[in-house]
Structure formats: C-alpha cells, structure tokens
Amino acid sequence: MTAKSRFLFLMLLLCQFALAQQDFIVQLREVSVTDRYLKDFSRTQEVTVLNDSVIQKNGASLTSLLQFNSGIYFKENGLGMVSSAAFRGTTAQQTAVLWNGIYINSVFTGQTDFNTIPTAGFDNISIRSGGGSTIYGSGAIGGSIHLNNKIVFENRFTNEATLAYGSFNTFGAFFKQDFANDRFALQWSVSRNSSSNDYEYLGTDRRNENGQFYNTTLNAALGYKINKYHMIKYFSQWYQGQRHFSLYVSTENKTKYQDFNVRNLLQWDWTKNRWTSNLKLAWLNEQYKYFSNIDNNHYTFGDVSTLLAKYALSYQPNNKMTFHVIGEVNQNQGKASSMMNSKRTISSASLLLNHQLHKTLGYEFGLRKESTSSYQSPLLFWLGSHYEPFSFYQIKANISRNFRMPTFNDLYWEDSGNPDLKAEQSLQFELGNVFTFKKWSFSGTFFHSKIDDMIRWLPNSGGLFSPENTAKVSIRGFESAMNWNYLVGRSKFKLSGTYTYTQSEDWTTGHQLIYVPFHKMTAALAYSFGKFAADYQYLYNGKIFTQSDNDPTQTVPWFVVSNLGLAYHSGIKSQYHLGLKILNLWNEKYQTIENRPMPGRNFNVYLTFKF
Amino acid sequence: MKSLQLFFASLISALFLISCEKEELPQFDNTGDYSDGFFVVNEGTQTTGSISYVKSDFSSVKNDIFTTENASASGIGGYVQSVFFHDEKAFIISGSNLVTVVNRNTFKLIGRINTGLVNPRYGVVANGKAYITNSNTFSFDNAATGNTDDFLAVVNLETLQVESTINMNSIADKILLINGKLYVSGGLYGEGNSLNIINPQTNTIETTLTFGNSPNSMEAYNGKLYVLSSNYTAESQLTKIDLSTDTIENTITLPATLGNAQNLNVENNQIYFTVGKKVFASSIASSTISDVPVFESGAQNLYGFVVKNSAIYITDSKDYISNGQVLVYSTSGVLAYQIGVGLIPNGVYFN
C-alpha cells in the first residue's frame, strides 16, 4: 500500500465517520425538509447554504445578505430601495426566488425586489447556481434563491428576541417562538424594520432625501405528524411595507410605494415503504400602490392572486435510485391600473430521476413541459452527472434548457402588452470541480449559456412601447468559492470567499450587458475566542457599463466595501448576544446603480436574548 | 460590364468613405461661443440629461456643454424635455421640475426656476413673462384628473418665480406665441383633442378648438396654423386653422396606413411629417396626402424631427440605453451628416 492510497483510505474512513455522526444527530431530532429537490436534485450543481447564524450577522434585507455572501450582483437604487439581481450575467427576471419551494417572483414584473424580503424569519437561505427550470420553473436561468423554514420535531420551547438600532434612525425588532414535541411543531416570528434613511452622499452636500421606509413581516411554519405515514405542514408569510423612493434631483416629484404580500402553503406528505406522495396547495397575493406624487393622494395599483396545486409522487426502487413524477396547475388572476382583469392558467408535467450508478458515479435527469394558452413555452430538460474519483475531489457536469415566462405586464399591459410573446429560453452548460479537505474546501465552476428570445420593451412601428422577443445573449464565466476552518486553542478562524468572472454579451453588438460586472469578489473572515466573536466582510465589485454601447465614460466605477462586526455572547440556558456592526468601515463612496449613492460609514448595535 | 461593376464599386466605396468622414465630427475646444449653430437636447437619465452643440457648418460638435461651462454647478436635471429662448437667454426645461436659465451664447448659468412646476414640458416668453406648460398628473397616474389638471405657469423673468398659474382644464403640451397670443396644444401620448388660445394680457383662455384626434405637433405658416393629430389606433388628421379668426379652415384625414403621424414641420410650402422611421412630404396646397414616403431614415428609432433651411434633422434615440445621434438629410433624403450626441436626443434648437 503506497502512502498515497493509505491517505485516501484514511480520508474515506474520516468521511464515513462524519456520516455516522450525522446519522446520530438525525435520530435525536427529526428535521422535515419542505424543498427536497434542493438536496436530492442538485447534486450536479453548486448549492450554497447560508444558515441562521450567517443570516443574523448580515443586514436585515436579502440584498445585503447575498451581496456580501455570493457572486450575485445586486442593483440597489440606494439603501433599502428597489433592488434586483444579476446572477451569472442574467437579467433581474432570470433569477427565481422560491419561498419553501414556491415561486414568488412578482407576477407583474417577473422579478423579486430583494429589499422587500427581510431575512430574519428564515432558518436557512440557499443559493442554487445555474439552470433549474425543469425543477423550479420560470426564471431559474442564472440560478435560484431558496428561502426555507425548517420543521423540527423535538421537545422544545424556545424564544428569541432581538432589538437593533443604528445610524439614520434605523430600527429593527424581531421575535421568534419555537414550540415542538415529537409530533407537533410550530414556529412563528414577527419582524419590524424602519429607517429615516437620510444618509449623506459622500463628497457632496446632499443627503438621501425622501428615502424613509418601514416594513413588518409575520412568518409561521407548522407541522403535524398524523401518524407514522402522514404529515401535514403549513407555511404562511405576511409582509407589509412602505418606502418613499429617494430623489435623484431635489426638485423632482416625491414618490412612495407600498407593498403587501401574503403567502400561504399547505402541504400533505405521505410516505410508505418506497413511495412518497406530496401534495401542495398554495395561495399567494401580491399588491402594490405607487404614489407618483405624494403631494396629492393619487396612486396606481396592482393586485394579483396565485392559486397553485402541485402533486409529486416519488418511488425509490432501491437505495440508489429515485423517480419523481410531478404535475402542477398554476393560475394567476389580477388587475392593475393599466391592466384589465387578466387570468392565466399554466399546467405542467415533469419527470425527475436520480441514480447513483456506483459509489463514485451518479447522474440526474429531468424533463418538463408546460401547457398554457398565454405564451409559447419550450420543452425543458436537465441532465447532470457527478463523479468522485477521490474522496476529496468531485467533478460535476450539467446541461439544461431553462426559460422565463412573459410577465403579466409583458402580456396584458393596456394597449402595449403583446399576447404573441414566447418565453425567453436558455441553453446552458456547466462544469464544476469541488475539492473537500478536513479544514478547507474549494469549488470552481465554468459556465456557458445562450439566451434567446429575450423580451425587451421597445417602440413599435406605431411609436408605442411594446415588448418583443428580440435580444440574444451569450454568457461565459467562472464562479468559485472557498472555505477554510482553523482551530487553535480556544480560537476559531473561518475564512470564506467567492470570486465570479462574467462575460455577458449581446449577440448582435458583442457588448457587455449593462449592469453586469465582469468581476465580483467577496470574502469573510470570522474569528471567535470563547465568548467574543469578530467578523470582517469584504466586497469587491468591478466596473459596470450603464449604456448598451459600452460608452467608457458611462460606467459605475469599481468599488470595495468592508464591514466589521463584533459580538459578545453570554449565558448557557438563557443566552445574550450583544453586537456592533460597522458597515462601510473605510467610508468608501460607492453605488451599485448610476446616481444612486450608498451610505458611508454607519453603525448598528443589536441585542439578542434567547430563552 | 466589368467597367460598370468597377464604377459601382468605386461609387459604393466613395459613399462609404464620405459617410465615415461624416460620422467623426471633431470635438471643438474653444468654449464660450455657442452663437453659430444648434443645440441638441439629450433627455438622459432621471438624474441628468445634457445639451450638445453643433456648429452650423457641421465642422465640430461638443457634448454636455452645460457641464463644460458650469463645472461646479449642479446639473440641469433629468429627462430634459425642451429648450426655449428669449433675448440672450436660453431656458432648459427638465422633467425634474427644474428650468435652468443660461446665456444662449456662452451657456453660463444665470439662474433657475425650481419651484411651482410639476412635470413641465414646453415654454415660450410673451408679454415679458415666461409661460411654461405643465402636465401635472399624467392620466396613467390618475385617469380621473390626469388630463384636466394641466396648467400654464407664468414666470417672472426677474425673480424666476412662478407668479401665477392658468388652469387649462385639458392637456397642455406644446406652446407657440403667434401674433401676441399663446397657442397651447392639448394632446399627449394619443390623449386629449383640443387646443387652447390664451391672451397673455389677461391670462385667460379666449378660444378652445377641438379636433378629431390628439394634436401632437403644430407650426404657423403664412397666416395659418397647421396641426397634426394622431393616436395609436385611429387615422391621423391634418388641420388648418385661420389665424385671423382662430377657426378651423379644413381638415385632411390621412390614409389609414399613416397611423400615428408625428412631427409636423412646414417649410417652402411643403408639409413634412413622420410615421415610424419614414419621412413624408406634401404640398400645403394639396387636398390629399400620399402614403408614399420621401425616404426612410437610417435611425434605429426616429425620436425628434425638424426641417430647417432645406435640411432635415432627425434625432435617433437608438435603444434608449446608448448614445444617440443626429442625422442630417437633404429634403429628398440624402444623408449629409451623422453626428454622435448624448443619451436619448429628442430635438434640435437653432441658436
């Protein structure tokens, strides 16, 4: 036996030991996963899980969490204002956001405003890179963001309360209660955030005018095991928020925007032997009011509801193989100031399969077809394979066709909507390498995609702005992540980072898409010593073009922003955490959208009490 | 045969060379003199638009001249809409409820009108005051009052304060001063169908004319006011108004193929207008209008259109997210100049 093979053998043992440990934990507390595809059908792609301790260390909104912890670029109209994602060089509508497995991008705009999603109520937030439309439907082209609540059956009764206060009169409060035994589990939480948000624009004599906001969120997750085979779950979220939109020019009309979102999901799981059946019923409602001039009381509105029924039946002929057959019916119905009452029904059927051929080799495969009279939708497929030649190394490859459906605005906007639109579609390929060692891990993924039939709003022959399937984009890039853990005495170090290179070109002009940086890098170093903890976050964002002709004078310059967090923990049964965050530590002048300055150095203090 | 091919090849390459030359107007450096040429209004972003200047002999172009001449001042506002002149002053109207007053020859800042305007559009000076149309609420923000709350702001030229407002009870958009009276067109985005005639001595509406469609452009010529009306669905109409009586003399309905005709200009007894990228012309004496275009412009998106001294100036807003251009054609459609300007050029104004 050579030294090398002995090393490999040792690694194998270590891994098995780690697995055994996990099993032990699972027996103590049973965790019910709502979105099982994230685990079972994402083996050939990268999934990054941000757990609740990471969530707590970051800002209150999903934008700040992901901006500092992923390769996704966020376009934020100033702190707390409208925020959208560019994931792997794609547009805002090509990132799907799923709440406990349910698609929640706006029916009107097709995108999620990441500043309307407070992170506090979730147990974990996952980032799944690359195509996922076969599993998750529309929008999963660049990737998808998964907001998950866990249901844990174990005897417990815990409470958690946080109060936070910071610069610009920024206030945050959060309360969460967990109550569970071995058959019943309830978790509910409430959060409130508000801010005067009147920060200075560094290097000018201006302030962020008319940028104040508040929001309130209620979350609930409930699980009940009827018997050995049947389980009922219910998830609910209620969000209400108002933002004044900050002014570009002091003399312009002051505006404000109100959001009201309700999400409900009822799920029935049945498991017996090798069969699993899963029925989901969801009702979502999305409302907005936009006041284009707050001096008068006029507003425009939108109000749309979604009804969804989804049934999945899975069968495991053996421990190495799983089949899923899924049927789904989704109906959106709503109206807006510039939209008659409109209704859209989409049915889809899909088939998923994963198969572990050998200890070291497996593949996964899926097909999906939608049927709707509202737009043309392609046949979707998804095929991937993973191979672990060594215990520390894995290689994965994946190819898929994905799509983004036309939005309500695209289809039904008064006079302008185009009923003949096709879905945007992409064909993508990726190749990933993962290295996992005891103290560190590294992953690197090359991706290439072509997106066709991109929907753009342009003046038609009559001069009216109307959406058309016109643009084509070719994207090439590389995305990497690393983690390193080190323990010495009572000191713990954890270093993590991401780097992404994205070349996203318009097919006809060869120009980089606007608001897609070539380079983005994040890094975080966390250090703890007994009851003290400190962490440092770093973000580098490369130059961005703001015009489609890539005029070199019309750019958002590159920037570097760093945050510092300090915390003190105390208590065993009842725990206190006292923390201080210094955001934009080096007082950098930066913006992620042209003429939308972000704040300079600012502070936030929080106290968390767990009992 | 061979020689013919050669001839065409040389002709094409000559054309190519010429057009290449024309694309590259040099940037001129002697600042402070904008008296001999035309300004291009670039709507820009919500934060800032810009003004370009082109010399009348097309020997040079200079972009963003306000920033050049007033480096330390704050900008002219976003979504710049239009420019009007009075004596030595130029008034730059921006969608940020801001009018920037500059010297029209040096472009140095004189002052600003920064209160009392709500979505200002166009302006003119009459009777020693500036009259500026304001859209106020748009109908897409409030269908009930959006098209009836538009007003004229009357501005004191010394203090640059809005002294009074005149409620128009309709849309208020383009404004002309003709024979001491104000003619305000009441159409925007295919809505509204009226024209208000206002006496600036009394600041009251004297006459309101109505059309069969929504007025989008107008020009006075030889004692008549020509008004082009259109929307996105119905046939466009050309209306002739007798300026001595302020009554409608006649109306020509354009062929259905010329839907949403825009940008009326009258010069040398010819009426010019556009539909999409196409340019049309007709004699003012003609009682019908042909749907055969004079030419189709090379603009990606024809946005502004002005006929002046037998030349046609077209501003091309392209895809609205890249720098636009001004295309200068002869009245028969031969491209003479192609000039790169700022973001979303919407019109040219001759100094």
PDB file of C-alpha atoms in Angstrom, chain A residues 37-213:
ATOM      1  CA  TYR A  37     -35.286  18.875  -4.633  1.00  0.00           C
ATOM      2  CA  LEU A  38     -32.682  21.235  -3.254  1.00  0.00           C
ATOM      3  CA  LYS A  39     -30.948  18.228  -1.702  1.00  0.00           C
ATOM      4  CA  ASP A  40     -31.943  15.342  -3.952  1.00  0.00           C
ATOM      5  CA  PHE A  41     -31.833  17.006  -7.362  1.00  0.00           C
ATOM      6  CA  SER A  42     -28.997  19.479  -7.076  1.00  0.00           C
ATOM      7  CA  ARG A  43     -26.011  17.163  -6.869  1.00  0.00           C
ATOM      8  CA  THR A  44     -24.547  18.245 -10.186  1.00  0.00           C
ATOM      9  CA  GLN A  45     -24.785  21.961  -9.404  1.00  0.00           C
ATOM     10  CA  GLU A  46     -23.497  24.275  -6.712  1.00  0.00           C
ATOM     11  CA  VAL A  47     -25.753  24.925  -3.754  1.00  0.00           C
ATOM     12  CA  THR A  48     -24.587  27.328  -1.048  1.00  0.00           C
ATOM     13  CA  VAL A  49     -26.481  27.232   2.206  1.00  0.00           C
ATOM     14  CA  LEU A  50     -26.485  30.287   4.453  1.00  0.00           C
ATOM     15  CA  ASN A  51     -27.701  29.214   7.866  1.00  0.00           C
ATOM     16  CA  ASP A  52     -29.325  31.338  10.553  1.00  0.00           C
ATOM     17  CA  SER A  53     -26.051  32.354  12.200  1.00  0.00           C
ATOM     18  CA  VAL A  54     -24.818  33.822   8.901  1.00  0.00           C
ATOM     19  CA  ILE A  55     -28.216  35.430   8.352  1.00  0.00           C
ATOM     20  CA  GLN A  56     -28.033  37.136  11.728  1.00  0.00           C
ATOM     21  CA  LYS A  57     -24.560  38.521  11.104  1.00  0.00           C
ATOM     22  CA  ASN A  58     -25.728  40.336   7.996  1.00  0.00           C
ATOM     23  CA  GLY A  59     -28.072  43.196   7.248  1.00  0.00           C
ATOM     24  CA  ALA A  60     -31.826  42.929   7.621  1.00  0.00           C
ATOM     25  CA  SER A  61     -32.637  42.546   3.918  1.00  0.00           C
ATOM     26  CA  LEU A  62     -31.961  39.767   1.456  1.00  0.00           C
ATOM     27  CA  THR A  63     -29.959  42.228  -0.671  1.00  0.00           C
ATOM     28  CA  SER A  64     -27.264  42.832   1.926  1.00  0.00           C
ATOM     29  CA  LEU A  65     -27.063  39.139   2.871  1.00  0.00           C
ATOM     30  CA  LEU A  66     -26.481  37.979  -0.704  1.00  0.00           C
ATOM     31  CA  GLN A  67     -24.424  40.969  -1.852  1.00  0.00           C
ATOM     32  CA  PHE A  68     -21.741  40.082   0.711  1.00  0.00           C
ATOM     33  CA  ASN A  69     -22.013  36.280   0.588  1.00  0.00           C
ATOM     34  CA  SER A  70     -22.395  35.298  -3.046  1.00  0.00           C
ATOM     35  CA  GLY A  71     -21.271  36.018  -6.562  1.00  0.00           C
ATOM     36  CA  ILE A  72     -24.642  37.563  -7.412  1.00  0.00           C
ATOM     37  CA  TYR A  73     -24.549  41.259  -8.251  1.00  0.00           C
ATOM     38  CA  PHE A  74     -27.296  43.395  -6.740  1.00  0.00           C
ATOM     39  CA  LYS A  75     -28.532  46.572  -8.336  1.00  0.00           C
ATOM     40  CA  GLU A  76     -29.819  48.652  -5.461  1.00  0.00           C
ATOM     41  CA  ASN A  77     -31.482  52.026  -6.034  1.00  0.00           C
ATOM     42  CA  GLY A  78     -29.919  53.340  -2.826  1.00  0.00           C
ATOM     43  CA  LEU A  79     -30.100  51.675   0.591  1.00  0.00           C
ATOM     44  CA  GLY A  80     -33.444  49.921   1.122  1.00  0.00           C
ATOM     45  CA  MET A  81     -34.851  50.989  -2.261  1.00  0.00           C
ATOM     46  CA  VAL A  82     -35.791  48.720  -5.181  1.00  0.00           C
ATOM     47  CA  SER A  83     -33.163  46.020  -5.603  1.00  0.00           C
ATOM     48  CA  SER A  84     -32.753  43.348  -8.259  1.00  0.00           C
ATOM     49  CA  ALA A  85     -30.256  40.608  -9.024  1.00  0.00           C
ATOM     50  CA  ALA A  86     -27.861  39.833 -11.867  1.00  0.00           C
ATOM     51  CA  PHE A  87     -26.985  36.164 -11.353  1.00  0.00           C
ATOM     52  CA  ARG A  88     -24.343  34.752 -13.724  1.00  0.00           C
ATOM     53  CA  GLY A  89     -24.746  37.709 -16.053  1.00  0.00           C
ATOM     54  CA  THR A  90     -28.507  37.448 -16.475  1.00  0.00           C
ATOM     55  CA  THR A  91     -31.337  39.948 -16.074  1.00  0.00           C
ATOM     56  CA  ALA A  92     -33.450  40.593 -12.985  1.00  0.00           C
ATOM     57  CA  GLN A  93     -36.197  38.275 -14.257  1.00  0.00           C
ATOM     58  CA  GLN A  94     -33.775  35.396 -14.754  1.00  0.00           C
ATOM     59  CA  THR A  95     -33.234  34.704 -11.062  1.00  0.00           C
ATOM     60  CA  ALA A  96     -36.046  32.737  -9.450  1.00  0.00           C
ATOM     61  CA  VAL A  97     -36.855  33.246  -5.788  1.00  0.00           C
ATOM     62  CA  LEU A  98     -38.615  30.367  -4.054  1.00  0.00           C
ATOM     63  CA  TRP A  99     -40.280  30.507  -0.690  1.00  0.00           C
ATOM     64  CA  ASN A 100     -40.426  26.995   0.797  1.00  0.00           C
ATOM     65  CA  GLY A 101     -40.227  25.697  -2.761  1.00  0.00           C
ATOM     66  CA  ILE A 102     -42.883  28.034  -4.213  1.00  0.00           C
ATOM     67  CA  TYR A 103     -42.006  30.596  -6.924  1.00  0.00           C
ATOM     68  CA  ILE A 104     -42.610  34.116  -5.569  1.00  0.00           C
ATOM     69  CA  ASN A 105     -41.211  36.468  -8.231  1.00  0.00           C
ATOM     70  CA  SER A 106     -43.718  39.207  -8.970  1.00  0.00           C
ATOM     71  CA  VAL A 107     -46.454  38.177 -11.394  1.00  0.00           C
ATOM     72  CA  PHE A 108     -46.410  41.734 -12.796  1.00  0.00           C
ATOM     73  CA  THR A 109     -42.679  42.254 -13.255  1.00  0.00           C
ATOM     74  CA  GLY A 110     -41.224  38.740 -13.149  1.00  0.00           C
ATOM     75  CA  GLN A 111     -38.565  39.784 -10.678  1.00  0.00           C
ATOM     76  CA  THR A 112     -38.137  39.878  -6.942  1.00  0.00           C
ATOM     77  CA  ASP A 113     -37.355  43.106  -5.156  1.00  0.00           C
ATOM     78  CA  PHE A 114     -34.764  41.808  -2.714  1.00  0.00           C
ATOM     79  CA  ASN A 115     -35.352  44.710  -0.356  1.00  0.00           C
ATOM     80  CA  THR A 116     -38.909  43.535   0.298  1.00  0.00           C
ATOM     81  CA  ILE A 117     -37.676  40.277   1.816  1.00  0.00           C
ATOM     82  CA  PRO A 118     -36.397  40.561   5.370  1.00  0.00           C
ATOM     83  CA  THR A 119     -34.152  37.592   6.148  1.00  0.00           C
ATOM     84  CA  ALA A 120     -34.867  37.251   9.852  1.00  0.00           C
ATOM     85  CA  GLY A 121     -37.758  34.792   9.673  1.00  0.00           C
ATOM     86  CA  PHE A 122     -35.943  32.057   7.722  1.00  0.00           C
ATOM     87  CA  ASP A 123     -33.934  29.123   9.045  1.00  0.00           C
ATOM     88  CA  ASN A 124     -31.738  28.986   6.004  1.00  0.00           C
ATOM     89  CA  ILE A 125     -31.327  30.661   2.667  1.00  0.00           C
ATOM     90  CA  SER A 126     -29.800  28.698  -0.181  1.00  0.00           C
ATOM     91  CA  ILE A 127     -28.280  29.840  -3.425  1.00  0.00           C
ATOM     92  CA  ARG A 128     -28.525  27.343  -6.263  1.00  0.00           C
ATOM     93  CA  SER A 129     -26.334  28.338  -9.200  1.00  0.00           C
ATOM     94  CA  GLY A 130     -27.291  27.690 -12.787  1.00  0.00           C
ATOM     95  CA  GLY A 131     -30.302  26.379 -14.636  1.00  0.00           C
ATOM     96  CA  GLY A 132     -33.154  24.910 -12.650  1.00  0.00           C
ATOM     97  CA  SER A 133     -36.310  25.486 -14.690  1.00  0.00           C
ATOM     98  CA  THR A 134     -37.029  21.772 -15.027  1.00  0.00           C
ATOM     99  CA  ILE A 135     -37.385  21.597 -11.273  1.00  0.00           C
ATOM    100  CA  TYR A 136     -38.321  25.126 -10.246  1.00  0.00           C
ATOM    101  CA  GLY A 137     -39.992  26.537 -13.333  1.00  0.00           C
ATOM    102  CA  SER A 138     -39.786  30.028 -14.770  1.00  0.00           C
ATOM    103  CA  GLY A 139     -36.855  32.294 -14.040  1.00  0.00           C
ATOM    104  CA  ALA A 140     -34.296  29.740 -12.864  1.00  0.00           C
ATOM    105  CA  ILE A 141     -31.839  30.684 -15.619  1.00  0.00           C
ATOM    106  CA  GLY A 142     -28.999  32.425 -13.782  1.00  0.00           C
ATOM    107  CA  GLY A 143     -29.925  30.474 -10.696  1.00  0.00           C
ATOM    108  CA  SER A 144     -32.383  30.417  -7.868  1.00  0.00           C
ATOM    109  CA  ILE A 145     -32.614  31.698  -4.284  1.00  0.00           C
ATOM    110  CA  HIS A 146     -34.404  29.496  -1.765  1.00  0.00           C
ATOM    111  CA  LEU A 147     -35.957  30.854   1.412  1.00  0.00           C
ATOM    112  CA  ASN A 148     -36.672  27.981   3.743  1.00  0.00           C
ATOM    113  CA  ASN A 149     -38.322  27.336   7.063  1.00  0.00           C
ATOM    114  CA  LYS A 150     -37.452  24.096   8.828  1.00  0.00           C
ATOM    115  CA  ILE A 151     -39.886  21.998  10.764  1.00  0.00           C
ATOM    116  CA  VAL A 152     -38.143  20.214  13.607  1.00  0.00           C
ATOM    117  CA  PHE A 153     -39.848  17.576  15.734  1.00  0.00           C
ATOM    118  CA  GLU A 154     -38.195  17.508  19.161  1.00  0.00           C
ATOM    119  CA  ASN A 155     -39.272  18.557  22.605  1.00  0.00           C
ATOM    120  CA  ARG A 156     -38.578  22.224  22.939  1.00  0.00           C
ATOM    121  CA  PHE A 157     -39.925  25.620  23.768  1.00  0.00           C
ATOM    122  CA  THR A 158     -37.625  28.490  22.836  1.00  0.00           C
ATOM    123  CA  ASN A 159     -37.951  32.195  22.357  1.00  0.00           C
ATOM    124  CA  GLU A 160     -35.681  34.652  20.676  1.00  0.00           C
ATOM    125  CA  ALA A 161     -35.897  38.434  20.735  1.00  0.00           C
ATOM    126  CA  THR A 162     -33.651  40.948  19.001  1.00  0.00           C
ATOM    127  CA  LEU A 163     -33.604  44.715  19.143  1.00  0.00           C
ATOM    128  CA  ALA A 164     -31.357  46.724  16.847  1.00  0.00           C
ATOM    129  CA  TYR A 165     -30.692  50.399  16.389  1.00  0.00           C
ATOM    130  CA  GLY A 166     -28.334  52.189  14.066  1.00  0.00           C
ATOM    131  CA  SER A 167     -27.343  55.207  12.030  1.00  0.00           C
ATOM    132  CA  PHE A 168     -30.002  57.198  10.161  1.00  0.00           C
ATOM    133  CA  ASN A 169     -32.531  56.303  12.841  1.00  0.00           C
ATOM    134  CA  THR A 170     -32.613  52.693  11.672  1.00  0.00           C
ATOM    135  CA  PHE A 171     -34.641  50.436  13.925  1.00  0.00           C
ATOM    136  CA  GLY A 172     -35.070  46.684  13.856  1.00  0.00           C
ATOM    137  CA  ALA A 173     -37.024  44.297  16.078  1.00  0.00           C
ATOM    138  CA  PHE A 174     -37.504  40.558  15.783  1.00  0.00           C
ATOM    139  CA  PHE A 175     -39.250  37.986  17.904  1.00  0.00           C
ATOM    140  CA  LYS A 176     -39.406  34.245  17.249  1.00  0.00           C
ATOM    141  CA  GLN A 177     -41.024  31.428  19.169  1.00  0.00           C
ATOM    142  CA  ASP A 178     -40.484  27.698  18.655  1.00  0.00           C
ATOM    143  CA  PHE A 179     -42.742  25.156  20.226  1.00  0.00           C
ATOM    144  CA  ALA A 180     -42.444  21.491  19.380  1.00  0.00           C
ATOM    145  CA  ASN A 181     -42.671  17.901  20.534  1.00  0.00           C
ATOM    146  CA  ASP A 182     -42.180  14.671  18.596  1.00  0.00           C
ATOM    147  CA  ARG A 183     -45.454  15.059  16.676  1.00  0.00           C
ATOM    148  CA  PHE A 184     -46.186  18.739  16.539  1.00  0.00           C
ATOM    149  CA  ALA A 185     -44.020  21.729  15.681  1.00  0.00           C
ATOM    150  CA  LEU A 186     -44.844  25.412  15.463  1.00  0.00           C
ATOM    151  CA  GLN A 187     -42.501  28.241  14.699  1.00  0.00           C
ATOM    152  CA  TRP A 188     -43.681  31.786  14.293  1.00  0.00           C
ATOM    153  CA  SER A 189     -41.916  35.108  14.119  1.00  0.00           C
ATOM    154  CA  VAL A 190     -42.555  38.787  13.648  1.00  0.00           C
ATOM    155  CA  SER A 191     -40.094  41.377  12.416  1.00  0.00           C
ATOM    156  CA  ARG A 192     -40.193  45.115  12.011  1.00  0.00           C
ATOM    157  CA  ASN A 193     -37.666  47.344  10.284  1.00  0.00           C
ATOM    158  CA  SER A 194     -37.744  51.077   9.783  1.00  0.00           C
ATOM    159  CA  SER A 195     -35.332  53.841   8.881  1.00  0.00           C
ATOM    160  CA  SER A 196     -35.288  57.568   8.213  1.00  0.00           C
ATOM    161  CA  ASN A 197     -32.553  56.604   5.754  1.00  0.00           C
ATOM    162  CA  ASP A 198     -31.419  60.211   5.303  1.00  0.00           C
ATOM    163  CA  TYR A 199     -27.737  59.479   4.885  1.00  0.00           C
ATOM    164  CA  GLU A 200     -25.198  61.887   3.481  1.00  0.00           C
ATOM    165  CA  TYR A 201     -23.948  61.440  -0.068  1.00  0.00           C
ATOM    166  CA  LEU A 202     -20.206  61.287   0.476  1.00  0.00           C
ATOM    167  CA  GLY A 203     -18.284  64.048  -1.244  1.00  0.00           C
ATOM    168  CA  THR A 204     -21.363  66.203  -1.832  1.00  0.00           C
ATOM    169  CA  ASP A 205     -23.521  68.493   0.271  1.00  0.00           C
ATOM    170  CA  ARG A 206     -26.606  66.387  -0.475  1.00  0.00           C
ATOM    171  CA  ARG A 207     -28.456  63.876   1.633  1.00  0.00           C
ATOM    172  CA  ASN A 208     -30.652  60.949   0.689  1.00  0.00           C
ATOM    173  CA  GLU A 209     -33.957  62.827   0.505  1.00  0.00           C
ATOM    174  CA  ASN A 210     -37.329  61.098   0.699  1.00  0.00           C
ATOM    175  CA  GLY A 211     -35.767  57.670   1.329  1.00  0.00           C
ATOM    176  CA  GLN A 212     -37.576  56.666   4.537  1.00  0.00           C
ATOM    177  CA  PHE A 213     -39.070  53.192   4.803  1.00  0.00           C
TER     178      PHE A 213
END
